[in-house]
Short mmCIF file of C-alpha atoms and ligand atoms in Angstrom, two decimals:
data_model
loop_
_atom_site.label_atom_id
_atom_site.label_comp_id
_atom_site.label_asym_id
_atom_site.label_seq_id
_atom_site.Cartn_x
_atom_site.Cartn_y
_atom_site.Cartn_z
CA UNK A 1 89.17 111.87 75.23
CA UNK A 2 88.41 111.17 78.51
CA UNK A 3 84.43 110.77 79.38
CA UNK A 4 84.33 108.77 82.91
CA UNK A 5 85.46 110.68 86.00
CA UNK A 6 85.40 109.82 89.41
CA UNK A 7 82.97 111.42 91.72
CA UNK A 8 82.87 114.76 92.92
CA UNK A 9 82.31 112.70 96.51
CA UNK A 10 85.59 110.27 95.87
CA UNK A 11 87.51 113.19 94.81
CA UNK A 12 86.96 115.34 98.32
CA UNK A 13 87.07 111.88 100.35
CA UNK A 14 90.77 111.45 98.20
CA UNK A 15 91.44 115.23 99.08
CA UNK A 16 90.98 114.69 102.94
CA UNK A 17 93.08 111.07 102.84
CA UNK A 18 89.95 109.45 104.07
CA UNK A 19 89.19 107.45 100.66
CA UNK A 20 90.90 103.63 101.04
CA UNK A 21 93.87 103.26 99.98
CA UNK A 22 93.06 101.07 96.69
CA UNK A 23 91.17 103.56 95.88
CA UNK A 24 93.15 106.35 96.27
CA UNK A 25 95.93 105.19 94.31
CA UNK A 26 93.67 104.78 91.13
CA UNK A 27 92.28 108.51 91.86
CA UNK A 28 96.00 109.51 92.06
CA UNK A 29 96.56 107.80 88.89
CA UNK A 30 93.29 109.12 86.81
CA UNK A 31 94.42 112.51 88.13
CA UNK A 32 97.93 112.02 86.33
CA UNK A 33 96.00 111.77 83.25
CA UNK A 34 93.14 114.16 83.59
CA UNK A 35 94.49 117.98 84.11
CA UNK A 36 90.06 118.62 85.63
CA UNK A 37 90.14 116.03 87.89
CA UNK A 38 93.72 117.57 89.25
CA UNK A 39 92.12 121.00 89.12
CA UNK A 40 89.14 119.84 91.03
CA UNK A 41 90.97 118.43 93.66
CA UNK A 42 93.61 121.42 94.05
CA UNK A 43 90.36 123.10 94.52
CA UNK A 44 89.22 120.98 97.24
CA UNK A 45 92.49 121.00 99.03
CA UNK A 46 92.40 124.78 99.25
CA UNK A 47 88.69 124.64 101.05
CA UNK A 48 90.03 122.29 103.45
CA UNK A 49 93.07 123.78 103.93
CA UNK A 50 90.82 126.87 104.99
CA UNK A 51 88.86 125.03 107.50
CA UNK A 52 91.16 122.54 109.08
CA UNK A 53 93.46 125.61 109.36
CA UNK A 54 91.68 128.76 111.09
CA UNK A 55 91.49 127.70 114.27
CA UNK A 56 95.02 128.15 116.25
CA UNK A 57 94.96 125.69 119.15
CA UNK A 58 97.24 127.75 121.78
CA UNK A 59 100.73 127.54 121.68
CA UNK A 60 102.73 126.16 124.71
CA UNK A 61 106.58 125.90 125.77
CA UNK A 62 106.48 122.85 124.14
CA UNK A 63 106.08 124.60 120.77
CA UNK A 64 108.73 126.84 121.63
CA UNK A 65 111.49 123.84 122.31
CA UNK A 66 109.74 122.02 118.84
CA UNK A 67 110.46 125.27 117.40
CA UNK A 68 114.48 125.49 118.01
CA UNK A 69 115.16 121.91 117.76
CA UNK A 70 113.73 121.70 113.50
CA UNK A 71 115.78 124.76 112.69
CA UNK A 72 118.88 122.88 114.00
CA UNK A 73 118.05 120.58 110.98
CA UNK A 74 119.49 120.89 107.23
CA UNK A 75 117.95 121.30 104.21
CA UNK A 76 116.86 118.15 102.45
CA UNK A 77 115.69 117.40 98.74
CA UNK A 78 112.23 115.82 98.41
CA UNK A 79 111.44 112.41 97.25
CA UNK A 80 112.76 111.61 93.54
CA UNK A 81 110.13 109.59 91.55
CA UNK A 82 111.85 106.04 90.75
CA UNK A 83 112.99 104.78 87.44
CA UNK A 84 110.75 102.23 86.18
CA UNK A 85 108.45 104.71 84.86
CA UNK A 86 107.71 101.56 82.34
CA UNK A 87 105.83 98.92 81.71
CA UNK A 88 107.10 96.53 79.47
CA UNK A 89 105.34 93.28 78.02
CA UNK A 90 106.92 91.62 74.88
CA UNK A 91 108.34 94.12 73.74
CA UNK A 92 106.09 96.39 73.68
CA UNK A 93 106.87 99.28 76.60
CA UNK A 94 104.06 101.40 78.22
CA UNK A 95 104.65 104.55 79.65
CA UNK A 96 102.50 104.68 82.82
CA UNK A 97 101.08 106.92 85.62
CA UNK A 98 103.03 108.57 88.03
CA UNK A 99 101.39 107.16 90.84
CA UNK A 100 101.79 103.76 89.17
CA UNK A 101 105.28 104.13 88.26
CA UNK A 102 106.82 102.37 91.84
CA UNK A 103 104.66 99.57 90.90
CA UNK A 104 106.01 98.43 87.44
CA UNK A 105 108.77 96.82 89.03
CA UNK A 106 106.80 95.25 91.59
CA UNK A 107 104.62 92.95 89.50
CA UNK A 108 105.04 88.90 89.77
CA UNK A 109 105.63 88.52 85.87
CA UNK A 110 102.97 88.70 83.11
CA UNK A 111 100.65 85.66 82.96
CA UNK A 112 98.85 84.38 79.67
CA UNK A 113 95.62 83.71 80.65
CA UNK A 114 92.57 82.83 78.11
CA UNK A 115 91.90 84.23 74.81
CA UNK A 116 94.47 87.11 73.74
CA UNK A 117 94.55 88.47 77.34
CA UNK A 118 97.62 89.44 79.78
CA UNK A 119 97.45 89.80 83.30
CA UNK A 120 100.14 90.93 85.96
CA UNK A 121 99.80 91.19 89.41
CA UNK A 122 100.53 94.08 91.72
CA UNK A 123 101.08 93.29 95.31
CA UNK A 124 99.62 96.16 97.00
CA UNK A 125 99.37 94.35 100.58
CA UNK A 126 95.44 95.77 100.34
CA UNK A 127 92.25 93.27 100.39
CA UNK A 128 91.06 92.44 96.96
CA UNK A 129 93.92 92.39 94.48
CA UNK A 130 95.07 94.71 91.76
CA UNK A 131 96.43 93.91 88.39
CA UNK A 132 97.42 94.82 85.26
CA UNK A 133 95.44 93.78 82.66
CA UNK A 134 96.52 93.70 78.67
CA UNK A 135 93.69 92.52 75.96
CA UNK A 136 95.71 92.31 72.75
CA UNK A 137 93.67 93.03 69.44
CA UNK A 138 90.43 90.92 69.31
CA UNK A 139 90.74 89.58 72.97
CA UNK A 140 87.80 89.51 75.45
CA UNK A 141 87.50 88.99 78.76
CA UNK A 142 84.56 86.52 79.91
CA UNK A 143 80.65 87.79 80.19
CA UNK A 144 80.95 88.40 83.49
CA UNK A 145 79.15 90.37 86.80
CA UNK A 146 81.06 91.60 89.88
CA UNK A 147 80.31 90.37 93.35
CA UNK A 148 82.09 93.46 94.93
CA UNK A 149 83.51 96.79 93.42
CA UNK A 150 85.67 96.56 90.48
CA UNK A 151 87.66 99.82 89.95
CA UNK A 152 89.37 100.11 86.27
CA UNK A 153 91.54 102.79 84.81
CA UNK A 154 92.02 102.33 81.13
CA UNK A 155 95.97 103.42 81.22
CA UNK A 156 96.50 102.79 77.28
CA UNK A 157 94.29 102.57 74.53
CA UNK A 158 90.64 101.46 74.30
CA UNK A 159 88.08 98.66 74.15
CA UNK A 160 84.35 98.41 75.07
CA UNK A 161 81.86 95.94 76.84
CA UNK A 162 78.97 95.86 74.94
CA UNK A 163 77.65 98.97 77.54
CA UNK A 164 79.84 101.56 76.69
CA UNK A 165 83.47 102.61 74.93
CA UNK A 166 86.23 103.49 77.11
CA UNK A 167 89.28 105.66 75.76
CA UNK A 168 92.30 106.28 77.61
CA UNK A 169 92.16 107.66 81.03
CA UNK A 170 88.72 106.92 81.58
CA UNK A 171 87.68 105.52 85.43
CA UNK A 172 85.14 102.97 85.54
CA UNK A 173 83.44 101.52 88.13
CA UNK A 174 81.14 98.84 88.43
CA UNK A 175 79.37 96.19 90.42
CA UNK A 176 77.01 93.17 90.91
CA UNK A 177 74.40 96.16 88.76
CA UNK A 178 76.63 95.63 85.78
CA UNK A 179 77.22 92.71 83.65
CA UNK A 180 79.96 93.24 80.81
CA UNK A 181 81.96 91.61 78.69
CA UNK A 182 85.55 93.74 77.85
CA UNK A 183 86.77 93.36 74.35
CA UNK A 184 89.06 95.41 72.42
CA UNK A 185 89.45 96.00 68.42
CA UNK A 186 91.78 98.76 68.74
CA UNK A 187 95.13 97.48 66.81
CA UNK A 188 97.71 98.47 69.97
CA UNK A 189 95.09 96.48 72.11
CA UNK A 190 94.05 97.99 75.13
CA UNK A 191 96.26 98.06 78.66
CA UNK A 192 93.94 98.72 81.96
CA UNK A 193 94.86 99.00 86.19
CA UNK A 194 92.31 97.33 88.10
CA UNK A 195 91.37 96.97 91.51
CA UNK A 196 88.62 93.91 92.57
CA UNK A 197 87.29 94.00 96.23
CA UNK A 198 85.48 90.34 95.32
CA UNK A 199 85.71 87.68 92.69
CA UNK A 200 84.59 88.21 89.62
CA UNK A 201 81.32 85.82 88.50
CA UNK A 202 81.33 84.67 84.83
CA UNK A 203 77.41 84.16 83.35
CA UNK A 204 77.85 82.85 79.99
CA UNK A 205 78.20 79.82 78.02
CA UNK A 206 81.49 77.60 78.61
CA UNK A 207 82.97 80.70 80.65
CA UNK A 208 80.48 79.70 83.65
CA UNK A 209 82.59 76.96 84.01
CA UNK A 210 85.48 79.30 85.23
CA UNK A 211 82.98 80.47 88.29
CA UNK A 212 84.36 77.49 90.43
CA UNK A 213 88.15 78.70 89.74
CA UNK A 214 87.57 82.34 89.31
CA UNK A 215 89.64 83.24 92.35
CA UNK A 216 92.62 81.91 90.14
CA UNK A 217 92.44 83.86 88.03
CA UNK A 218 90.98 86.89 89.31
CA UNK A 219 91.20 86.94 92.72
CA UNK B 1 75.75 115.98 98.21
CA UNK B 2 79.18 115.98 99.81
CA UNK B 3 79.19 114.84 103.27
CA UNK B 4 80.16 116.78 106.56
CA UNK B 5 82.40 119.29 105.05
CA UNK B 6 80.61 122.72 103.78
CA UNK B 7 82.07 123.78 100.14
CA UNK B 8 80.22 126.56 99.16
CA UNK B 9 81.13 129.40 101.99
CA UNK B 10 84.51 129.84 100.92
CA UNK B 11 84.76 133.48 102.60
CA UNK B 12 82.68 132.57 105.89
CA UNK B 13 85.39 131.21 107.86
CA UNK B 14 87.87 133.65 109.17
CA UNK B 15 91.10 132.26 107.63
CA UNK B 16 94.19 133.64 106.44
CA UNK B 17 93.74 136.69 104.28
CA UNK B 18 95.21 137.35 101.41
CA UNK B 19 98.27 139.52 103.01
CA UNK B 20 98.58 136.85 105.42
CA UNK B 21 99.19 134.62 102.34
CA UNK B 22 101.88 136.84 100.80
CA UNK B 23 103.84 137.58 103.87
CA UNK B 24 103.85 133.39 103.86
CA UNK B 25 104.64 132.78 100.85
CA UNK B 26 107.77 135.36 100.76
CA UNK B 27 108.87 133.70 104.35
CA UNK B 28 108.95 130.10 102.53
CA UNK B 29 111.06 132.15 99.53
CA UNK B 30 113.94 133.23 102.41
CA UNK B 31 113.79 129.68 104.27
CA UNK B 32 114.26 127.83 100.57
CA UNK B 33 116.92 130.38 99.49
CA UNK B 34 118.78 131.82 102.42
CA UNK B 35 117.61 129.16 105.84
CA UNK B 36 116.19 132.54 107.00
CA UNK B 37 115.21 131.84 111.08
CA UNK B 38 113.41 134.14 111.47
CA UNK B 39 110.65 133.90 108.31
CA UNK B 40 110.49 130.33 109.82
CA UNK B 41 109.61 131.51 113.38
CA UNK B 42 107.09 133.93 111.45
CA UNK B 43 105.82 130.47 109.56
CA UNK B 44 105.95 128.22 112.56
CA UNK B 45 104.05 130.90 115.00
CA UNK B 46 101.08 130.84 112.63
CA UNK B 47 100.80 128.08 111.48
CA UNK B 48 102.06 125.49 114.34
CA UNK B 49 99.08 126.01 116.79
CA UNK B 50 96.90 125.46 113.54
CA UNK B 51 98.22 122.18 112.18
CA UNK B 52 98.00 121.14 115.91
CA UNK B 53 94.51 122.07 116.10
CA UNK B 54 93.78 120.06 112.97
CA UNK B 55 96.26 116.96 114.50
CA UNK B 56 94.25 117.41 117.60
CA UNK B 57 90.68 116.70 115.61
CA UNK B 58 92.30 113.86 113.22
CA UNK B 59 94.73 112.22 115.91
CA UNK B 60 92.78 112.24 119.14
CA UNK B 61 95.73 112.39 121.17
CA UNK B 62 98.24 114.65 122.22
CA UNK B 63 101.21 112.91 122.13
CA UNK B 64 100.64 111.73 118.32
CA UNK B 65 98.92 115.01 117.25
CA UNK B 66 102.61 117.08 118.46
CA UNK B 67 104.31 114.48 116.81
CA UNK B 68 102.02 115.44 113.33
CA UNK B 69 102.71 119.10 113.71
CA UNK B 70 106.98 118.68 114.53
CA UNK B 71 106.86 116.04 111.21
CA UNK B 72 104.62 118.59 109.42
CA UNK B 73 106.88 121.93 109.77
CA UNK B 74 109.89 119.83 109.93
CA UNK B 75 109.18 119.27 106.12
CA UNK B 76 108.33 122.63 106.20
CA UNK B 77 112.02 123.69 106.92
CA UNK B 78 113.75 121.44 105.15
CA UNK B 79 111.91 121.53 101.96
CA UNK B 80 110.57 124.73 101.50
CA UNK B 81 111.98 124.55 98.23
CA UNK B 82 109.19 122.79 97.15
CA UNK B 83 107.02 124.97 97.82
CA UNK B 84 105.33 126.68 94.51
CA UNK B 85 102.84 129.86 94.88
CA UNK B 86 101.40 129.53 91.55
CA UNK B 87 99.96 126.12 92.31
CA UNK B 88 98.44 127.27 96.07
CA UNK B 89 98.80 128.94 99.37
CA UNK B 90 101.11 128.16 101.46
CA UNK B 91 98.12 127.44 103.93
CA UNK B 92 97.18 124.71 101.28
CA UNK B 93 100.56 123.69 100.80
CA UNK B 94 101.05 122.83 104.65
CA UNK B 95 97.76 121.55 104.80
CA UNK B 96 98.49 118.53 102.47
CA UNK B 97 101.51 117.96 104.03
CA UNK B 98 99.86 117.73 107.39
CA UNK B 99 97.17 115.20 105.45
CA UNK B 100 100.00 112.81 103.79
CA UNK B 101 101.79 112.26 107.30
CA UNK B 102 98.89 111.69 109.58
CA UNK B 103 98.09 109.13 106.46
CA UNK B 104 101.57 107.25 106.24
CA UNK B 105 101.17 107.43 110.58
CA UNK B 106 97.78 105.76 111.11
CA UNK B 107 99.39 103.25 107.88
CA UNK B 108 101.81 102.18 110.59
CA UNK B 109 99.77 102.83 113.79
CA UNK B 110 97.30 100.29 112.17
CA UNK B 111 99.99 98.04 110.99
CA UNK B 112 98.08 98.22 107.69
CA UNK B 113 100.21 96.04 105.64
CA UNK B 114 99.19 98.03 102.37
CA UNK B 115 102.29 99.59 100.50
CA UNK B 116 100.88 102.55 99.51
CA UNK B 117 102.34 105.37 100.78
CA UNK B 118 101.05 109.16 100.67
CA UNK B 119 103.99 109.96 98.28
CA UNK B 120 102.86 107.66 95.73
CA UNK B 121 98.76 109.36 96.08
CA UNK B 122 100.43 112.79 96.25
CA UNK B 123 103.72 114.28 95.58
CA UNK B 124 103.63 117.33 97.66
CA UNK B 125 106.65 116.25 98.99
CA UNK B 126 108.54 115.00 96.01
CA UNK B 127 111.00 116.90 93.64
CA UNK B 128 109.39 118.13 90.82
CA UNK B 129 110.96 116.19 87.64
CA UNK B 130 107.74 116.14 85.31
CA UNK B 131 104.96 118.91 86.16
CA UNK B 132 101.83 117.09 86.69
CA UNK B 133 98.74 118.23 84.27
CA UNK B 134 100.94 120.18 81.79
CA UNK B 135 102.15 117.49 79.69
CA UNK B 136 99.98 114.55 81.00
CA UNK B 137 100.05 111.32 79.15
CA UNK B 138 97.09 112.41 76.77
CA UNK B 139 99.59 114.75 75.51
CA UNK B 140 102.02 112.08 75.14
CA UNK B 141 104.10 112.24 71.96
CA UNK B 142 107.05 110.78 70.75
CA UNK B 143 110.53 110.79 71.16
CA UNK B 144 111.31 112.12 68.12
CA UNK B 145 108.87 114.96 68.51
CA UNK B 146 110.05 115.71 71.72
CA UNK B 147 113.42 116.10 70.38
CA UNK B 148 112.44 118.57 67.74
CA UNK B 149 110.56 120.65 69.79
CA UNK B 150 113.41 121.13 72.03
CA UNK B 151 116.02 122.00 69.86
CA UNK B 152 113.42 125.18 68.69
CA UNK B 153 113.42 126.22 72.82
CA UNK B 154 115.93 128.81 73.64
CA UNK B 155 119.39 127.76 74.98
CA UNK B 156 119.03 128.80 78.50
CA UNK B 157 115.18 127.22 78.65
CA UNK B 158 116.71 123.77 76.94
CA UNK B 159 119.87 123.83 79.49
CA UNK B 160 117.22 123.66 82.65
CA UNK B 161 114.86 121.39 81.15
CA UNK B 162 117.21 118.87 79.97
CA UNK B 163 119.32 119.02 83.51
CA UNK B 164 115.94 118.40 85.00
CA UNK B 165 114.14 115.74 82.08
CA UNK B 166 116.96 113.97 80.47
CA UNK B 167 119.62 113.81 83.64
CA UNK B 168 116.64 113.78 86.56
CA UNK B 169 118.14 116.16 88.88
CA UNK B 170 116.41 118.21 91.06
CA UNK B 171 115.45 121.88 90.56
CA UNK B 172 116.88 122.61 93.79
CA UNK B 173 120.12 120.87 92.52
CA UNK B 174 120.09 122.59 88.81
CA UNK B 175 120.17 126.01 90.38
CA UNK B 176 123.04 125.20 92.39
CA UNK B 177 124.95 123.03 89.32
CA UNK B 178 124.45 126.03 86.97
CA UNK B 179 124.99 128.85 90.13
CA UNK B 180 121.50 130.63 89.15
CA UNK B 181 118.72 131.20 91.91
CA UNK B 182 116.56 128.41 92.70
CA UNK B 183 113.43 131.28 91.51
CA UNK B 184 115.08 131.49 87.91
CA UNK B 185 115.26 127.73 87.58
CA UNK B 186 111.37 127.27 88.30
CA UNK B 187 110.34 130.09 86.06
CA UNK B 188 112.22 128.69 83.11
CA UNK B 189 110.99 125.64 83.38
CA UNK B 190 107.43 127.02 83.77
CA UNK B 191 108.29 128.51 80.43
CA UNK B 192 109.63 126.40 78.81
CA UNK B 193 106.99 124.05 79.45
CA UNK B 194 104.51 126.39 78.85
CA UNK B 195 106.56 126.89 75.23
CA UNK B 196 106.39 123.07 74.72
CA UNK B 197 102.37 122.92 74.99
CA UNK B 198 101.71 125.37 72.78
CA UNK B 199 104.16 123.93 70.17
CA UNK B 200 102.52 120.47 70.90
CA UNK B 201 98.94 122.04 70.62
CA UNK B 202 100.08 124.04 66.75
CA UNK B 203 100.58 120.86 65.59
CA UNK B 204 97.65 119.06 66.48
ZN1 ZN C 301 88.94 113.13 85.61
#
């Protein structure tokens, strides 16, 4: 069941193609998974539709020569989706996303990082970084707060951090407000997309230690 | 509150009505089935001037913003196919278009290095081989389900989906393999799919 949408404000700003990229392409993805978000934003497209499109900006001979030289074009099929519609990680294989599909096969490998956690890296050429992220049964990630924006989309089962549970398809946000620590009990573990702007800081016990090397492993 | 865009006076501006929207929508049917020129002048009068209006605002130049609207009802022509009433207007339809090329353009006008294309945020443009928000992944089910549920969907239903599921082709390229109208294609799929959720929601 999914509980945590984006924003009514994302969704138009993801509607017009003014949200960022990063952020788009975890909209796009919560939208493959949640049939009101899609609805909401069909709905938005139609209301912009209406106003970007009622005012005709006079035609010229220019038009007229555009005109005759597209219908000396042929037909053409649209874009086909790619293959790799999985994500695979000992084993195990993980049906994602559309929108995330062209990315499966464009992570750097699967890293084992500390505790029961699995991290892959997505080279999306945008600032910040995006991975990946796998917490088998009984993992954890670090206590931790957020210097910038850290966008998560919970693409596989669930796990919770101590301030809420988070079921599949759910979009989280959160930042320097929210201090969390990620665990999972669920028996398939959890698998989550996420998208960090700035480093992540750790605030507990031994895992402070990580602060000086965070941007290893998270950024 | 939503920012610079007013969502609540959906009748106040004086847009398209809804024969306008018909007479559209049957001109996209003849270019997707028959290249009909003239339903695409009909299409390109209207709605040309419009998207250039909008390139004009979003572009700020003139040069770019008639490159927009030639890229915009280029796709128009060649994929018209794509086009599917029961999900918008055509008005709607042409506006994301418009929307996912002026975002892949200022992508490479900026020299944005970012990989993301529009196709990937939104696949207006792309054939249809799963339908989006009818069998989403929190419907997901197994294989083995899956097969059992199509074996109980009538022949000519199972035929289209499985060209179009199982083999990946396009619907565009199933009406032509099995020499049926592109129009009977999309409405079997529609119910077959529409026969697959309600057998997946009996047995939950
Ligand atoms: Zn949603």
């Amino acid at each position: 069941m999914i509980n945590l949408h984006p924003t009514d404000e994302q969704l138009l700003q993801f509607a017009q193609g003014l949200a960022s990229p990063g952020l788009s392409l975890i909209i796009a993805a919560h939208m493959d998974m949640c049939g009101k978000c899609a609805a909401r934003v069909a709905q938005f497209e139609g209301r912009l539709a209406e106003q970007a499109l009622s005012h005709p900006q006079a035609a010229e001979p220019e038009l007229q020569k555009m005109l005759d030289s597209i219908m000396a074009l042929p037909a053409q099929t649209g874009v086909k989706p790619d293959c790799a519609t999985f994500l695979e990680l000992d084993g195990r294989k993980f049906a994602l996303p559309r929108s995330l599909q062209r990315y499966a096969g464009k992570i750097s490998g699967w890293s084992h990082m500390v505790g029961k956690l699995w991290q892959a890296r997505v080279d999306l050429g945008i600032e910040g970084r995006a991975d990946f992220i796998y917490m088998e049964k009984g993992g954890s990630v670090p206590e931790h707060t957020h210097k910038g924006n850290e966008l998560t989309l919970v693409l596989d089962g669930e796990f919770s951090d101590g301030l809420n549970h988070y079921d599949t398809g759910d979009f989280i946000r959160c930042d320097g407000q929210h201090t969390h620590m990620p665990h999972t009990e669920a028996d398939e573990g959890c698998l989550v997309f996420s998208l960090l702007d700035q480093p992540l800081h750790f605030t507990s016990g031994l895992a402070r230690l990580l602060n000086p090397f965070s941007h290893l492993f998270f950024k | 509150m939503l920012v610079g865009i007013q969502l609540d006076n959906r009748q106040s501006q004086g847009t398209a009505p809804i024969d306008v929207a018909d007479e559209m929508s049957l001109c996209l049917q003849e270019v997707a089935l028959q290249r009909c020129q003239a339903s695409f002048a009909r299409l390109f009068n209207y709605f040309a001037p419009r998207v250039r209006s909008y390139a004009l605002k979003q572009m700020g130049n003139e040069a770019v913003a008639m490159e927009l609207v030639q890229e915009t009802l280029t796709n128009v022509w060649q994929k018209a196919h794509l086009f599917d009433a029961e999900k918008g207007s055509p008005s709607t339809w042409i506006f994301t278009i418009a929307r996912n090329i002026r975002f892949d353009m200022l992508r490479k006008q900026q020299n944005r290095k970012e990989d993301i294309c529009a196709d990937d945020l939104w696949p207006v443009l792309c054939e249809q081989t799963a339908a989006p928000g009818e069998l989403g992944l929190d419907q997901q089910v197994t294989l083995d389900q899956v097969g059992q549920l199509f074996e109980a969907l009538p022949d000519k239903q199972r035929q289209v989906i499985e060209a179009i599921y199982v083999q990946g082709k396009s619907q565009q390229e199933v009406a032509e393999s099995l020499g049926i109208p592109l129009g009977t294609v999309k409405s079997r799929t529609r119910l077959a799919l529409q026969r697959l959720k309600e057998m997946l929601s009996e047995d939950d």
